[in-house]
Structure formats: C-alpha cells, structure tokens
Amino acid sequence: MSAQPVDSSDLWAGLSLVEEPGVEPVWEDPIPLTGRRERPTFPVRALPAWLGEFVAAVAQETQTPVDLAGSIALAVLATAAGGRSVVHVRGNWREPTNLYTVVALPPANRKSAVFALLTNPLYEAEKQLKTALQPVIVEAELTARLAKEAADRAAAKAASADGDKRQEMVAAAVGLAQTADTLTVPAEPVLLADDSTPETVTSLMAEQGGRLSVMSAEGGIFDIIAGRYSGAPNMEVFLKGHAGDRLRVNRQTRREYIDAPALTIGLAVQPDVLRDIGKVKGFEGRGLLARFLYSLPVSTVGDREIITDPVPEQTSANYTSRVIDLTLSLAEWTDPAVIQLTPEADTALIAYQKAIEPQLKARGGKLGHISNWAGKLAGATARVAALLHLAERGGKGYAHPVTEDTMHAAIKLGEYYTAHALAVFDVMSADPVLSRARSVLEALRDNGWADVSRRDVFSVLSRSEVPTVADLEPALALLEDHGYLRSYQPERTGKRGRPPAPRLQVHPTFRDIGP
C-alpha cells in the first residue's frame, strides 16, 4: 500500500527509524513502478438514475467494462452542454462544462459498438438542429445574394455617373456594400467531429460559436496533434479549447477569433496509444496530458457471456430523449447559462480541495509526481458536478443550484479518475519523475547501497537527466511512496553544528524484485 502524505513539519520525525542494534527493519514488498495500481470500477451510482441505467445496460449487452460506457456518457453530456453553460464555483472562479475523457482498452473490446450506442442521440440532435435552421439558412443566403447584387449594380452605376450625381451615387453604393458585408449566413449546425486536424477543429469551432466535440473510438487525433502528418505539433486549439482561453488565428489564408472556446474530447484508444503519447515531446510540458480524465479498465475479453440481454427499449428511449432534450434546450444560448453551487455543495468541494492539496507535494505526496494533472482535479470535479446537475434537471437546470449530493457524486468520480490517472501515467511514463526514479533504482542496484545519502545518489546520476538535487527529490519521494526507500534522520553525534542531513535506507531485496 502506498505511503500516505504527511505534514511537512513532521516529515522527518514521522519517518525516523529507531531499531535495536543488529535488528533489520521490517519491509513490505515494494510496489512496482509500472503496475499493481488499484483501479476501481466506474461508479455508475454516481450518475443520475436514467443515465446510470443506460450505461449499465450497454455494458451488460456488449459485455464491456462499465468504465467504457461511463466515460463516454460524461463526454456526451459535455457535448450537449459544453460551450452553452459554465459553473460558478466561488469568487471569480468559473469552469466551462466541456471535458476531455479517454478510455484505454485492448482490441476486441467492442469500443466502436459502445460509442455508437452512446453517441447516436447526439447525431439525432444535430440532425434536428440542421432541419430547424435550414429555412433560416436559405433565407439568409438569398438575402445576402440580393444585397450583394444590389451593391454591385449601384457600384456599376456610380462608376459611369457624371457630374454632381456621381458623388451621391458613390455614397449610395458604399452604403449598400456595407450593408451586404454585414449580412452573414448561419453555418449548418455541427456538434461532432471525428479525428480532425487542428485547423479543421479551429474553423469548425469558429463557425459553431466556439463549441465542438471530437468523439472517436480510435486514437488518431493524438497522431494529428503530434504533427505526424503535418511535420510539427499543433496543440494550441486543444489547450485553449479545454481551458476556455481566447483563441485567435491570424494567417494569410484565414482569420478566426473565438473568445470562449469550449472543446470536448471523448476517445476510446488502445493502451499502446497512451504509451506512445507519453513519449511525444511537448504533450506533458505544455499540459495537454493534464487535461484528460483517464480510464484504464480491466478488459473483459475471455470472461464474456455469449448470450446477453439487450438494452431495454424504455431505458434506451429515455436516454435518447434526455440527451436530445438537453442538447436542444441549450443549443440557442450565446452567453452561457451560469450554474451556481449551494453553500453545502461548495463546502463539500472545499473539503475535497483540502484533501487533495497536501497530496500534491513533491516529497511524500501521493499525487506529487502527477501534480500537473492533479492540480486540475478540483476544476474537473466542478465541471462534472455541473454536468450531473444538468443531466438530472435538464436544460433549465441553471435555475437551480448544484446540491451537496450531486457534488459528492462528482467527487466520487474524481476519486475514480485519480486512481486511474496514477495507473495511466505509470503506463505512459510521461512524467520525468518516473524516469528519474528508475534511474535511481539502477544506481542503487549498481552500487549495492543499503544506506546512502542523497548527495551520493545525485553524484552518480546524469546531469542531463537530473540537473540539481532539487530535481532528484520528487523521484526519491516516489520511490519512498512505492516502498523502495525509507528516509530517516541520523542521530546527532555532537551538541554543536547543524544536524546531519537525512539519509536513505534501501529495501534489502528490491534488486531481486526489480522495478
């Protein structure tokens, strides 16, 4: 079991080892750096009843982990509400309601089938939006064409006019041209895109009032972001599209301004994709990987039932109508609907933040080595709470604040995604802390140390990988959390001078167990 974070004031006192001479301390087997993370099952009960019933039924019919349908369901809610609602947490803190989710499962886990069942209502809602807007588009196109033709005729007449009439006709032509330029034709509604390029995503978002969702049962979007087809990474829209930061594109061929972009991403990929993206330069450093809610469920292949119960018709119909109604009810909002928290819900979120904060410490913090991700956890939890609230109350949920029960449900989901993020970042090895921890283990093994100082460990490591002793500390904390090391404070040998520097005891058998 992982060590629990401790208060910094008690850091060394709590870790001091006092043994009788000649008696070896008791060590538990260390936790491998690449596995054995506990991965809980998706908490279906945290979802509103109508949604949880559908998610469970889909998982049963397809014989897939409930995590797959559960994470896709959250992305579906974010597609319906993202860009059209925000949650006001407290003070100036607001969170948009879009999400990035990704589920990793090996081949033959029926990811495409589950995706289709969950996303079909979104395509139906998109179809209804297009049908409703079609007459408006036709009228706008005709009006714009007539205005342009009138402006062109006026310009031609002004060009051939003589004398005093010329100035008057030029002014009239200019006025008609300006009027024609102000007329815009609404874009055909688009809710969903597949593995689109960053440029396509940006253009679609600009056309759609800043809202778009990228949903795919494959991981090709990561290849596109990494620039494997264009030659250079392009992640700006994916960074700002999550945070809602103003996005402006000024190029010779196009100019696009999005004041509050809201991009949702829902993916189901193979685990190898996660390993690959962890190696892409810039993904972690610029914070792209920190924006995803990760799920790494256990595959059911080999244990599946052959004959299964289909999703009940009423359950499916209820899911379809709820998703369509939520999507259509918010589709016309330009300024997003603001969702408030009850004081009790805010108190629950504050307690959760207080529980998370000490875990972010580089030394001894359970989440210290993934602090970039965990630092966004409270915000993601607030987003999820707002989505659960809208799922429960529908598109007019903004008229009611988020309850304490809904916040606790969101926190339950936050805890689920935290456990899976720890496992996923182990798989990705995206954090340099994990790489440095492995280098430390190699150095301990090569030198056969049982008791060693930090300075000695630092002295044998590559400066390119570990530039300073401070860069070494998170790696040592991770190894201590996994049970490979124990920090202790040596006893003072004299009454004067500084106390001796803390030292490290090394697990006596880790060489045989390996990382």
Tab-separated table of N, CA, C and O in Angstrom, residues 366-462:
chain	number	residue	atom	x	y	z
A	366	LYS	N	1.118	11.744	-2.512
A	366	LYS	CA	0.668	10.645	-3.365
A	366	LYS	C	0.535	11.073	-4.819
A	366	LYS	O	0.746	10.278	-5.741
A	367	LEU	N	0.179	12.343	-5.029
A	367	LEU	CA	-0.025	12.854	-6.381
A	367	LEU	C	1.078	13.809	-6.807
A	367	LEU	O	0.950	14.493	-7.825
A	368	GLY	N	2.157	13.849	-6.044
A	368	GLY	CA	3.219	14.797	-6.336
A	368	GLY	C	3.830	14.618	-7.707
A	368	GLY	O	4.191	15.587	-8.370
A	369	HIS	N	3.938	13.373	-8.162
A	369	HIS	CA	4.580	13.125	-9.456
A	369	HIS	C	3.638	13.351	-10.632
A	369	HIS	O	4.079	13.330	-11.791
A	370	ILE	N	2.334	13.564	-10.355
A	370	ILE	CA	1.394	13.927	-11.419
A	370	ILE	C	0.656	15.203	-11.034
A	370	ILE	O	-0.529	15.363	-11.293
A	371	SER	N	1.369	16.115	-10.396
A	371	SER	CA	0.737	17.332	-9.881
A	371	SER	C	0.158	18.201	-10.999
A	371	SER	O	-0.800	18.941	-10.774
A	372	ASN	N	0.727	18.142	-12.199
A	372	ASN	CA	0.149	18.899	-13.312
A	372	ASN	C	-1.289	18.447	-13.575
A	372	ASN	O	-2.174	19.266	-13.837
A	373	TRP	N	-1.494	17.136	-13.511
A	373	TRP	CA	-2.844	16.595	-13.708
A	373	TRP	C	-3.708	16.845	-12.468
A	373	TRP	O	-4.827	17.348	-12.584
A	374	ALA	N	-3.185	16.487	-11.312
A	374	ALA	CA	-3.974	16.577	-10.087
A	374	ALA	C	-4.308	18.023	-9.725
A	374	ALA	O	-5.314	18.277	-9.053
A	375	GLY	N	-3.486	18.975	-10.158
A	375	GLY	CA	-3.772	20.372	-9.891
A	375	GLY	C	-5.045	20.859	-10.578
A	375	GLY	O	-5.609	21.882	-10.188
A	376	LYS	N	-5.498	20.128	-11.603
A	376	LYS	CA	-6.726	20.482	-12.309
A	376	LYS	C	-7.919	19.657	-11.823
A	376	LYS	O	-9.027	19.788	-12.350
A	377	LEU	N	-7.696	18.805	-10.823
A	377	LEU	CA	-8.728	17.859	-10.409
A	377	LEU	C	-9.951	18.562	-9.812
A	377	LEU	O	-11.093	18.178	-10.095
A	378	ALA	N	-9.751	19.570	-9.000
A	378	ALA	CA	-10.886	20.268	-8.391
A	378	ALA	C	-11.751	20.939	-9.455
A	378	ALA	O	-12.988	20.889	-9.399
A	379	GLY	N	-11.104	21.554	-10.434
A	379	GLY	CA	-11.848	22.176	-11.522
A	379	GLY	C	-12.620	21.155	-12.334
A	379	GLY	O	-13.776	21.383	-12.704
A	380	ALA	N	-11.984	20.016	-12.619
A	380	ALA	CA	-12.663	18.957	-13.365
A	380	ALA	C	-13.853	18.429	-12.577
A	380	ALA	O	-14.916	18.131	-13.149
A	381	THR	N	-13.703	18.328	-11.265
A	381	THR	CA	-14.796	17.851	-10.419
A	381	THR	C	-15.972	18.821	-10.453
A	381	THR	O	-17.141	18.397	-10.502
A	382	ALA	N	-15.684	20.110	-10.431
A	382	ALA	CA	-16.758	21.108	-10.528
A	382	ALA	C	-17.475	20.998	-11.868
A	382	ALA	O	-18.710	21.119	-11.944
A	383	ARG	N	-16.724	20.764	-12.933
A	383	ARG	CA	-17.337	20.592	-14.259
A	383	ARG	C	-18.265	19.376	-14.270
A	383	ARG	O	-19.386	19.436	-14.777
A	384	VAL	N	-17.765	18.267	-13.720
A	384	VAL	CA	-18.560	17.046	-13.691
A	384	VAL	C	-19.829	17.258	-12.856
A	384	VAL	O	-20.913	16.802	-13.233
A	385	ALA	N	-19.703	17.963	-11.741
A	385	ALA	CA	-20.866	18.227	-10.903
A	385	ALA	C	-21.937	18.999	-11.680
A	385	ALA	O	-23.133	18.702	-11.579
A	386	ALA	N	-21.507	19.994	-12.445
A	386	ALA	CA	-22.463	20.769	-13.238
A	386	ALA	C	-23.143	19.893	-14.293
A	386	ALA	O	-24.344	20.020	-14.538
A	387	LEU	N	-22.386	19.001	-14.914
A	387	LEU	CA	-22.948	18.121	-15.933
A	387	LEU	C	-23.943	17.135	-15.314
A	387	LEU	O	-25.011	16.860	-15.891
A	388	LEU	N	-23.594	16.580	-14.161
A	388	LEU	CA	-24.534	15.688	-13.471
A	388	LEU	C	-25.801	16.438	-13.089
A	388	LEU	O	-26.912	15.889	-13.165
A	389	HIS	N	-25.637	17.681	-12.690
A	389	HIS	CA	-26.781	18.516	-12.312
A	389	HIS	C	-27.701	18.741	-13.516
A	389	HIS	O	-28.931	18.598	-13.408
A	390	LEU	N	-27.117	19.076	-14.671
A	390	LEU	CA	-27.915	19.286	-15.873
A	390	LEU	C	-28.563	17.985	-16.333
A	390	LEU	O	-29.699	17.986	-16.827
A	391	ALA	N	-27.836	16.885	-16.179
A	391	ALA	CA	-28.407	15.594	-16.565
A	391	ALA	C	-29.618	15.259	-15.707
A	391	ALA	O	-30.588	14.655	-16.181
A	392	GLU	N	-29.580	15.669	-14.460
A	392	GLU	CA	-30.686	15.389	-13.539
A	392	GLU	C	-31.871	16.315	-13.782
A	392	GLU	O	-33.034	15.879	-13.770
A	393	ARG	N	-31.590	17.591	-14.041
A	393	ARG	CA	-32.670	18.591	-14.109
A	393	ARG	C	-32.995	19.056	-15.524
A	393	ARG	O	-33.990	19.752	-15.733
A	394	GLY	N	-32.152	18.709	-16.501
A	394	GLY	CA	-32.424	19.133	-17.867
A	394	GLY	C	-31.844	20.508	-18.165
A	394	GLY	O	-31.133	21.106	-17.356
A	395	GLY	N	-32.188	21.015	-19.343
A	395	GLY	CA	-31.601	22.262	-19.817
A	395	GLY	C	-31.908	23.473	-18.964
A	395	GLY	O	-31.205	24.480	-19.041
A	396	LYS	N	-32.960	23.422	-18.138
A	396	LYS	CA	-33.283	24.553	-17.256
A	396	LYS	C	-32.665	24.375	-15.874
A	396	LYS	O	-33.064	25.050	-14.915
A	397	GLY	N	-31.692	23.497	-15.786
A	397	GLY	CA	-31.031	23.276	-14.503
A	397	GLY	C	-30.316	24.495	-13.971
A	397	GLY	O	-30.050	24.582	-12.770
A	398	TYR	N	-30.017	25.448	-14.860
A	398	TYR	CA	-29.360	26.671	-14.406
A	398	TYR	C	-30.222	27.446	-13.413
A	398	TYR	O	-29.727	28.295	-12.672
A	399	ALA	N	-31.513	27.193	-13.402
A	399	ALA	CA	-32.407	27.889	-12.479
A	399	ALA	C	-32.299	27.343	-11.058
A	399	ALA	O	-32.879	27.914	-10.135
A	400	HIS	N	-31.567	26.265	-10.878
A	400	HIS	CA	-31.398	25.653	-9.561
A	400	HIS	C	-29.901	25.435	-9.306
A	400	HIS	O	-29.154	25.109	-10.223
A	401	PRO	N	-29.439	25.580	-8.069
A	401	PRO	CA	-28.025	25.363	-7.770
A	401	PRO	C	-27.697	23.873	-7.633
A	401	PRO	O	-28.569	23.046	-7.368
A	402	VAL	N	-26.434	23.555	-7.805
A	402	VAL	CA	-25.946	22.188	-7.640
A	402	VAL	C	-26.037	21.808	-6.161
A	402	VAL	O	-25.594	22.557	-5.289
A	403	THR	N	-26.569	20.639	-5.873
A	403	THR	CA	-26.758	20.217	-4.491
A	403	THR	C	-25.515	19.538	-3.934
A	403	THR	O	-24.599	19.147	-4.669
A	404	GLU	N	-25.507	19.370	-2.624
A	404	GLU	CA	-24.402	18.686	-1.962
A	404	GLU	C	-24.291	17.238	-2.437
A	404	GLU	O	-23.181	16.741	-2.659
A	405	ASP	N	-25.419	16.559	-2.612
A	405	ASP	CA	-25.387	15.167	-3.065
A	405	ASP	C	-24.755	15.049	-4.447
A	405	ASP	O	-23.974	14.122	-4.712
A	406	THR	N	-25.098	15.987	-5.327
A	406	THR	CA	-24.515	15.964	-6.673
A	406	THR	C	-23.018	16.207	-6.611
A	406	THR	O	-22.244	15.571	-7.340
A	407	MET	N	-22.576	17.119	-5.741
A	407	MET	CA	-21.140	17.366	-5.606
A	407	MET	C	-20.424	16.130	-5.079
A	407	MET	O	-19.330	15.782	-5.541
A	408	HIS	N	-21.028	15.440	-4.111
A	408	HIS	CA	-20.408	14.216	-3.605
A	408	HIS	C	-20.316	13.154	-4.693
A	408	HIS	O	-19.344	12.388	-4.749
A	409	ALA	N	-21.311	13.095	-5.574
A	409	ALA	CA	-21.257	12.165	-6.699
A	409	ALA	C	-20.097	12.521	-7.630
A	409	ALA	O	-19.366	11.638	-8.113
A	410	ALA	N	-19.913	13.828	-7.882
A	410	ALA	CA	-18.802	14.268	-8.727
A	410	ALA	C	-17.461	13.959	-8.075
A	410	ALA	O	-16.495	13.576	-8.755
A	411	ILE	N	-17.376	14.123	-6.770
A	411	ILE	CA	-16.138	13.807	-6.044
A	411	ILE	C	-15.836	12.310	-6.145
A	411	ILE	O	-14.669	11.898	-6.294
A	412	LYS	N	-16.886	11.496	-6.078
A	412	LYS	CA	-16.702	10.055	-6.250
A	412	LYS	C	-16.083	9.751	-7.616
A	412	LYS	O	-15.167	8.924	-7.730
A	413	LEU	N	-16.554	10.430	-8.626
A	413	LEU	CA	-15.973	10.268	-9.957
A	413	LEU	C	-14.553	10.819	-10.004
A	413	LEU	O	-13.681	10.253	-10.677
A	414	GLY	N	-14.309	11.925	-9.299
A	414	GLY	CA	-12.947	12.458	-9.232
A	414	GLY	C	-11.979	11.469	-8.618
A	414	GLY	O	-10.841	11.312	-9.073
A	415	GLU	N	-12.425	10.784	-7.579
A	415	GLU	CA	-11.583	9.772	-6.938
A	415	GLU	C	-11.313	8.602	-7.889
A	415	GLU	O	-10.208	8.046	-7.924
A	416	TYR	N	-12.343	8.228	-8.648
A	416	TYR	CA	-12.170	7.165	-9.636
A	416	TYR	C	-11.112	7.551	-10.664
A	416	TYR	O	-10.187	6.784	-10.950
A	417	TYR	N	-11.242	8.755	-11.228
A	417	TYR	CA	-10.300	9.175	-12.268
A	417	TYR	C	-8.895	9.402	-11.709
A	417	TYR	O	-7.907	9.244	-12.431
A	418	THR	N	-8.800	9.750	-10.444
A	418	THR	CA	-7.472	9.898	-9.834
A	418	THR	C	-6.756	8.553	-9.774
A	418	THR	O	-5.570	8.443	-10.132
A	419	ALA	N	-7.453	7.524	-9.323
A	419	ALA	CA	-6.849	6.194	-9.245
A	419	ALA	C	-6.409	5.724	-10.617
A	419	ALA	O	-5.310	5.143	-10.786
A	420	HIS	N	-7.217	5.978	-11.631
A	420	HIS	CA	-6.868	5.541	-12.979
A	420	HIS	C	-5.766	6.407	-13.583
A	420	HIS	O	-4.949	5.906	-14.372
A	421	ALA	N	-5.743	7.686	-13.247
A	421	ALA	CA	-4.666	8.549	-13.750
A	421	ALA	C	-3.313	8.077	-13.241
A	421	ALA	O	-2.323	8.081	-13.985
A	422	LEU	N	-3.240	7.666	-11.980
A	422	LEU	CA	-1.984	7.143	-11.442
A	422	LEU	C	-1.514	5.942	-12.253
A	422	LEU	O	-0.329	5.819	-12.573
A	423	ALA	N	-2.444	5.060	-12.599
A	423	ALA	CA	-2.088	3.887	-13.394
A	423	ALA	C	-1.697	4.282	-14.811
A	423	ALA	O	-0.729	3.745	-15.372
A	424	VAL	N	-2.418	5.208	-15.403
A	424	VAL	CA	-2.147	5.602	-16.784
A	424	VAL	C	-0.804	6.307	-16.904
A	424	VAL	O	-0.039	6.042	-17.840
A	425	PHE	N	-0.482	7.186	-15.960
A	425	PHE	CA	0.802	7.868	-16.045
A	425	PHE	C	1.957	6.898	-15.817
A	425	PHE	O	3.059	7.115	-16.311
A	426	ASP	N	1.707	5.840	-15.075
A	426	ASP	CA	2.708	4.776	-14.987
A	426	ASP	C	2.912	4.143	-16.360
A	426	ASP	O	4.045	3.871	-16.776
A	427	VAL	N	1.813	3.886	-17.060
A	427	VAL	CA	1.894	3.274	-18.384
A	427	VAL	C	2.590	4.210	-19.363
A	427	VAL	O	3.453	3.791	-20.146
A	428	MET	N	2.239	5.474	-19.329
A	428	MET	CA	2.805	6.432	-20.270
A	428	MET	C	4.256	6.755	-19.967
A	428	MET	O	5.020	7.094	-20.865
A	429	SER	N	4.602	6.667	-18.679
A	429	SER	CA	5.930	7.124	-18.263
A	429	SER	C	6.176	8.540	-18.772
A	429	SER	O	7.277	8.903	-19.169
A	430	ALA	N	5.104	9.319	-18.803
A	430	ALA	CA	5.197	10.657	-19.367
A	430	ALA	C	5.923	11.615	-18.444
A	430	ALA	O	6.564	12.554	-18.886
A	431	ASP	N	5.818	11.385	-17.144
A	431	ASP	CA	6.419	12.296	-16.189
A	431	ASP	C	7.904	11.971	-16.030
A	431	ASP	O	8.277	10.825	-15.785
A	432	PRO	N	8.788	12.953	-16.178
A	432	PRO	CA	10.216	12.684	-15.997
A	432	PRO	C	10.552	12.158	-14.609
A	432	PRO	O	11.588	11.544	-14.409
A	433	VAL	N	9.662	12.403	-13.634
A	433	VAL	CA	9.909	11.890	-12.285
A	433	VAL	C	10.010	10.369	-12.300
A	433	VAL	O	10.866	9.782	-11.644
A	434	LEU	N	9.141	9.716	-13.061
A	434	LEU	CA	9.151	8.264	-13.129
A	434	LEU	C	10.432	7.767	-13.785
A	434	LEU	O	11.035	6.789	-13.337
A	435	SER	N	10.862	8.443	-14.830
A	435	SER	CA	12.115	8.068	-15.493
A	435	SER	C	13.303	8.249	-14.549
A	435	SER	O	14.201	7.401	-14.481
A	436	ARG	N	13.305	9.335	-13.795
A	436	ARG	CA	14.395	9.562	-12.840
A	436	ARG	C	14.365	8.534	-11.724
A	436	ARG	O	15.423	8.086	-11.260
A	437	ALA	N	13.156	8.149	-11.293
A	437	ALA	CA	13.053	7.134	-10.244
A	437	ALA	C	13.665	5.824	-10.715
A	437	ALA	O	14.362	5.133	-9.946
A	438	ARG	N	13.428	5.466	-11.962
A	438	ARG	CA	14.026	4.240	-12.495
A	438	ARG	C	15.545	4.351	-12.548
A	438	ARG	O	16.261	3.381	-12.267
A	439	SER	N	16.044	5.529	-12.901
A	439	SER	CA	17.498	5.730	-12.937
A	439	SER	C	18.099	5.612	-11.541
A	439	SER	O	19.191	5.071	-11.366
A	440	VAL	N	17.382	6.103	-10.534
A	440	VAL	CA	17.845	5.974	-9.149
A	440	VAL	C	17.918	4.501	-8.762
A	440	VAL	O	18.892	4.051	-8.141
A	441	LEU	N	16.898	3.726	-9.113
A	441	LEU	CA	16.911	2.297	-8.793
A	441	LEU	C	18.097	1.594	-9.445
A	441	LEU	O	18.746	0.742	-8.831
A	442	GLU	N	18.379	1.952	-10.683
A	442	GLU	CA	19.529	1.362	-11.358
A	442	GLU	C	20.825	1.719	-10.638
A	442	GLU	O	21.715	0.881	-10.469
A	443	ALA	N	20.918	2.980	-10.191
A	443	ALA	CA	22.128	3.404	-9.483
A	443	ALA	C	22.263	2.678	-8.149
A	443	ALA	O	23.363	2.256	-7.758
A	444	LEU	N	21.156	2.506	-7.434
A	444	LEU	CA	21.198	1.783	-6.157
A	444	LEU	C	21.613	0.330	-6.374
A	444	LEU	O	22.398	-0.227	-5.607
A	445	ARG	N	21.071	-0.262	-7.431
A	445	ARG	CA	21.408	-1.652	-7.718
A	445	ARG	C	22.887	-1.779	-8.105
A	445	ARG	O	23.595	-2.664	-7.634
A	446	ASP	N	23.343	-0.884	-8.984
A	446	ASP	CA	24.731	-0.962	-9.463
A	446	ASP	C	25.742	-0.762	-8.340
A	446	ASP	O	26.819	-1.372	-8.342
A	447	ASN	N	25.395	0.111	-7.374
A	447	ASN	CA	26.340	0.421	-6.304
A	447	ASN	C	26.147	-0.436	-5.056
A	447	ASN	O	26.988	-0.385	-4.146
A	448	GLY	N	25.059	-1.200	-5.017
A	448	GLY	CA	24.843	-2.087	-3.885
A	448	GLY	C	24.649	-1.372	-2.563
A	448	GLY	O	24.962	-1.930	-1.505
A	449	TRP	N	24.089	-0.164	-2.616
A	449	TRP	CA	23.915	0.614	-1.389
A	449	TRP	C	22.766	0.058	-0.538
A	449	TRP	O	21.705	-0.288	-1.046
A	450	ALA	N	22.972	0.014	0.752
A	450	ALA	CA	21.902	-0.307	1.704
A	450	ALA	C	21.490	0.948	2.466
A	450	ALA	O	20.346	1.072	2.891
A	451	ASP	N	22.411	1.870	2.634
A	451	ASP	CA	22.179	3.129	3.341
A	451	ASP	C	23.007	4.181	2.626
A	451	ASP	O	24.226	4.007	2.457
A	452	VAL	N	22.379	5.254	2.190
A	452	VAL	CA	23.089	6.189	1.325
A	452	VAL	C	22.542	7.599	1.521
A	452	VAL	O	21.386	7.787	1.922
A	453	SER	N	23.365	8.571	1.246
A	453	SER	CA	22.934	9.970	1.317
A	453	SER	C	22.380	10.410	-0.030
A	453	SER	O	22.673	9.814	-1.074
A	454	ARG	N	21.585	11.452	0.001
A	454	ARG	CA	21.059	12.000	-1.243
A	454	ARG	C	22.178	12.492	-2.140
A	454	ARG	O	22.123	12.350	-3.362
A	455	ARG	N	23.164	13.088	-1.533
A	455	ARG	CA	24.281	13.629	-2.308
A	455	ARG	C	25.015	12.534	-3.058
A	455	ARG	O	25.399	12.705	-4.222
A	456	ASP	N	25.190	11.367	-2.430
A	456	ASP	CA	25.867	10.265	-3.109
A	456	ASP	C	25.036	9.745	-4.282
A	456	ASP	O	25.577	9.420	-5.347
A	457	VAL	N	23.715	9.653	-4.074
A	457	VAL	CA	22.848	9.220	-5.178
A	457	VAL	C	22.933	10.218	-6.318
A	457	VAL	O	23.089	9.841	-7.486
A	458	PHE	N	22.855	11.497	-5.993
A	458	PHE	CA	22.908	12.536	-7.011
A	458	PHE	C	24.218	12.497	-7.797
A	458	PHE	O	24.241	12.715	-9.013
A	459	SER	N	25.305	12.181	-7.113
A	459	SER	CA	26.631	12.234	-7.743
A	459	SER	C	26.802	11.215	-8.857
A	459	SER	O	27.635	11.411	-9.749
A	460	VAL	N	26.029	10.114	-8.830
A	460	VAL	CA	26.226	9.072	-9.846
A	460	VAL	C	25.199	9.160	-10.976
A	460	VAL	O	25.223	8.337	-11.903
A	461	LEU	N	24.304	10.139	-10.913
A	461	LEU	CA	23.290	10.268	-11.949
A	461	LEU	C	23.719	11.255	-13.017
A	461	LEU	O	24.541	12.146	-12.775
A	462	SER	N	23.145	11.118	-14.187
A	462	SER	CA	23.450	12.009	-15.299
A	462	SER	C	22.910	13.408	-15.028
A	462	SER	O	21.761	13.568	-14.630
